[in-house]
Coordinates of C-alpha atoms in Angstrom, one line a residue:
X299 CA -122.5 -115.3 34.1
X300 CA -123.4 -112.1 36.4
X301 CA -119.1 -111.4 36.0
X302 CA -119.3 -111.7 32.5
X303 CA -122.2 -109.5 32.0
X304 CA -120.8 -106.8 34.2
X305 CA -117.7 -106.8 32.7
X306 CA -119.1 -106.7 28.9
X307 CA -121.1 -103.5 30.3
X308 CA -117.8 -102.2 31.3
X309 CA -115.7 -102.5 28.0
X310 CA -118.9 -100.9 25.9
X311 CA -118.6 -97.9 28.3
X312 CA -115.3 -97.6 27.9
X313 CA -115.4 -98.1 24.2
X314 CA -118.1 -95.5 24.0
X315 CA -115.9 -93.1 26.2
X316 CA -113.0 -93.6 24.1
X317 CA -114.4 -92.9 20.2
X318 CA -116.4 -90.1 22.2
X319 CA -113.7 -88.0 22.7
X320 CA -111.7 -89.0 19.3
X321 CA -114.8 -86.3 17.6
X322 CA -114.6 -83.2 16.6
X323 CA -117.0 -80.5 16.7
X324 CA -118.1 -79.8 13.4
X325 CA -117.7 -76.3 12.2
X326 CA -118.7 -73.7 9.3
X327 CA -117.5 -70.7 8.9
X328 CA -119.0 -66.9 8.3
X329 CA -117.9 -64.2 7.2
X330 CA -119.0 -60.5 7.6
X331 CA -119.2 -57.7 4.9
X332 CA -120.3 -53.9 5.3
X333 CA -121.7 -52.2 2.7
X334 CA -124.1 -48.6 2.6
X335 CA -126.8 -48.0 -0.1
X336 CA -126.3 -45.0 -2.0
X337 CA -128.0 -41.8 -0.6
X338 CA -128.0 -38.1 -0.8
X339 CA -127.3 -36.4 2.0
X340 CA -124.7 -33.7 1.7
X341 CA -122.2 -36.1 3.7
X342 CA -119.0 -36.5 1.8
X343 CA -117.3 -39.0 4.2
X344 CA -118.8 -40.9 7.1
X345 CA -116.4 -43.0 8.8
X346 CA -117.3 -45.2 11.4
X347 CA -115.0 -46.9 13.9
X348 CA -116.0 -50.7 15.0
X349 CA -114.5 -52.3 17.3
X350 CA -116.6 -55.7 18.4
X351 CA -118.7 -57.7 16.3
X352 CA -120.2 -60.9 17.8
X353 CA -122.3 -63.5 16.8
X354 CA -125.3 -65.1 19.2
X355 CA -125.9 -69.0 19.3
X356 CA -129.4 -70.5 19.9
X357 CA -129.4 -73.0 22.1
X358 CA -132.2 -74.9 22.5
X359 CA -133.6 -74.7 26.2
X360 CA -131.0 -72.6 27.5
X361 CA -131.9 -68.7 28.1
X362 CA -129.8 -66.0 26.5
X363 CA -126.4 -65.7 28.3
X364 CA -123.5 -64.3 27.6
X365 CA -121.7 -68.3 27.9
X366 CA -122.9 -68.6 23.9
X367 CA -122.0 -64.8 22.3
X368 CA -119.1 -66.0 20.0
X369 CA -116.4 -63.2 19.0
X370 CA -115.9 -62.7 15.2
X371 CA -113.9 -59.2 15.2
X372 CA -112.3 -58.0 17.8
X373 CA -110.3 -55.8 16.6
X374 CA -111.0 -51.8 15.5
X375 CA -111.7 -51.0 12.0
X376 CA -112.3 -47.9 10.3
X377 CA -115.0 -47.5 7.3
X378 CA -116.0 -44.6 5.5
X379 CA -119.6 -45.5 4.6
X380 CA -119.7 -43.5 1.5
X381 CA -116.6 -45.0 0.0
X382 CA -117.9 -48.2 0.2
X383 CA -121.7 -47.2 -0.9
X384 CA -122.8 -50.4 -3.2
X385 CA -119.3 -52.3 -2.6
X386 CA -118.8 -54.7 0.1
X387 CA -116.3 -53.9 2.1
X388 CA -114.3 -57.4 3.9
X389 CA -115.2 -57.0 8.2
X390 CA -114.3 -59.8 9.8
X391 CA -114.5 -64.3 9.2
X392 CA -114.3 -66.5 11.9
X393 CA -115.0 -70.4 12.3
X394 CA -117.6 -71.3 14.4
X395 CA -119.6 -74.4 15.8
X396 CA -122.4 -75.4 12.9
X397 CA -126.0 -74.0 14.3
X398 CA -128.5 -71.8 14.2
X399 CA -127.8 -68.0 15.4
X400 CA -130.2 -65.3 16.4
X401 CA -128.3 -62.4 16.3
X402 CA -125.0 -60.1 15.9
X403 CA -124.1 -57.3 18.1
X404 CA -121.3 -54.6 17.1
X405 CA -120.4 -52.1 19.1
X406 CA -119.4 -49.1 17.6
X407 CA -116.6 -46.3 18.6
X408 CA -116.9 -43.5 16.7
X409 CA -118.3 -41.7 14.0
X410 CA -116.8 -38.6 12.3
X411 CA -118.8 -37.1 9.2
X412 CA -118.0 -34.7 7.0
X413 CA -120.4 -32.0 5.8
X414 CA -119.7 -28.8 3.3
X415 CA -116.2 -30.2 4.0
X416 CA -116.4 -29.8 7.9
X417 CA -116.1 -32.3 10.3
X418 CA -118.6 -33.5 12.9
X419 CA -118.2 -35.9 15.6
X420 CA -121.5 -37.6 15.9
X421 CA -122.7 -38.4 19.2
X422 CA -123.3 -42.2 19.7
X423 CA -126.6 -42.5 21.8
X424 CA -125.4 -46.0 22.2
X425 CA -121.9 -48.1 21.4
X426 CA -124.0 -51.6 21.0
X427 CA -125.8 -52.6 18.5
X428 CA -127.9 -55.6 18.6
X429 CA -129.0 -57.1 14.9
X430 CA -131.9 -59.9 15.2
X431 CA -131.2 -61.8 12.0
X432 CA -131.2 -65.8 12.0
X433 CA -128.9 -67.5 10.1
X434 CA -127.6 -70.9 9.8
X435 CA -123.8 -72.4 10.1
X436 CA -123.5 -75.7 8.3
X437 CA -120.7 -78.4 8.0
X438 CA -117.8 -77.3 5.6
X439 CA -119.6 -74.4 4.2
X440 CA -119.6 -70.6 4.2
X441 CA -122.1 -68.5 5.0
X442 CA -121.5 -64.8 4.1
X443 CA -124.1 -62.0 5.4
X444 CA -123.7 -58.6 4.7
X445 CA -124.3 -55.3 7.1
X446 CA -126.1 -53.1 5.1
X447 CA -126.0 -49.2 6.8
X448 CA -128.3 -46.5 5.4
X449 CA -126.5 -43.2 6.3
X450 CA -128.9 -41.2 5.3
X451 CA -131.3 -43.2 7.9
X452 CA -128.6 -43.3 10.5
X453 CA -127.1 -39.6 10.8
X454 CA -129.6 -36.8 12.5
X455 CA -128.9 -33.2 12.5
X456 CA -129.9 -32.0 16.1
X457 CA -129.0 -28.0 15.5
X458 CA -126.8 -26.4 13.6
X459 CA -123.5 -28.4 14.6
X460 CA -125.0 -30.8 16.4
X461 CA -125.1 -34.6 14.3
X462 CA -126.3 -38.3 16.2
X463 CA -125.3 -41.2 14.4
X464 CA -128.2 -44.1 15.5
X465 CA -126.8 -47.0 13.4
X466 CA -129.9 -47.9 10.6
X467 CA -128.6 -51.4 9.2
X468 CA -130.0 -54.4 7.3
X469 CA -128.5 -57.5 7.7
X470 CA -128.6 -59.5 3.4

């Protein structure tokens, strides 16, 4: 009886084991526009280089680590924020594991503006930019948030040729 028992245990964990690794994880997908509210600066072209974009994963118990960034760019792309003031400009898509995330983090290359038709390299005080936004992945759906810049926010004249671009951006 003892035999029969045992090997009963046996077959269920093997059964178990065996549909267990027949499923999937189940995924959504995102997708990331830019976008930059009109303003009024004398700026006539502000285009910024980014190179990164990554999405952060809560996981519940676990502290932050680098184990559950995700990449969704990875690849550099240039935008000219003014062009694309109140249009939504395609940045990156990428399927991921269904979930709740925390936050996004870009880095950022560059930033060249142009002003009374001169150009200024704008000094970066930093190439990351963390975003705290949560947002939820769900089964066979698409969730689509937007990075909102505000140049006029974002660029500060330090002197007379001097300009620091210190990203200002809403996540909608």
């Amino acid at each position: 009886m003892k035999k029969i028992c045992f090997v009963g245990i046996i077959a269920a964990v093997v059964i178990v084991t065996i549909f267990s690794g027949c499923m999937k994880n189940e995924t959504g997908v995102l997708v990331l526009q830019i976008t930059d509210a009109f303003g009024d600066l004398n700026i006539t072209h502000a285009n910024v280089t980014i190179s990164h974009v990554q999405v952060h994963k809560n996981v519940e118990g676990v502290n932050n680590t680098t184990a559950y960034w995700f990449t969704v760019v990875n690849e550099s792309q240039t935008f000219d924020l003014i062009e694309i003031m109140d249009v939504k400009e395609f940045l990156g898509r990428a399927e991921l594991d269904i979930g709740i995330y925390t936050q996004i983090r870009l880095n950022i290359d560059s930033c060249v503006i142009t002003v009374n038709g001169t150009e200024y390299m704008c000094r970066l005080p930093t190439e990351s930019i963390k975003l705290v936004k949560q947002f939820e992945l769900t089964t066979s759906e698409t969730t689509t948030l937007t990075l909102d810049f505000d140049v006029n926010e974002s660029v500060m004249q330090k002197g007379v040729y001097e300009f620091i671009f210190q990203p200002v951006i809403i996540v909608i």
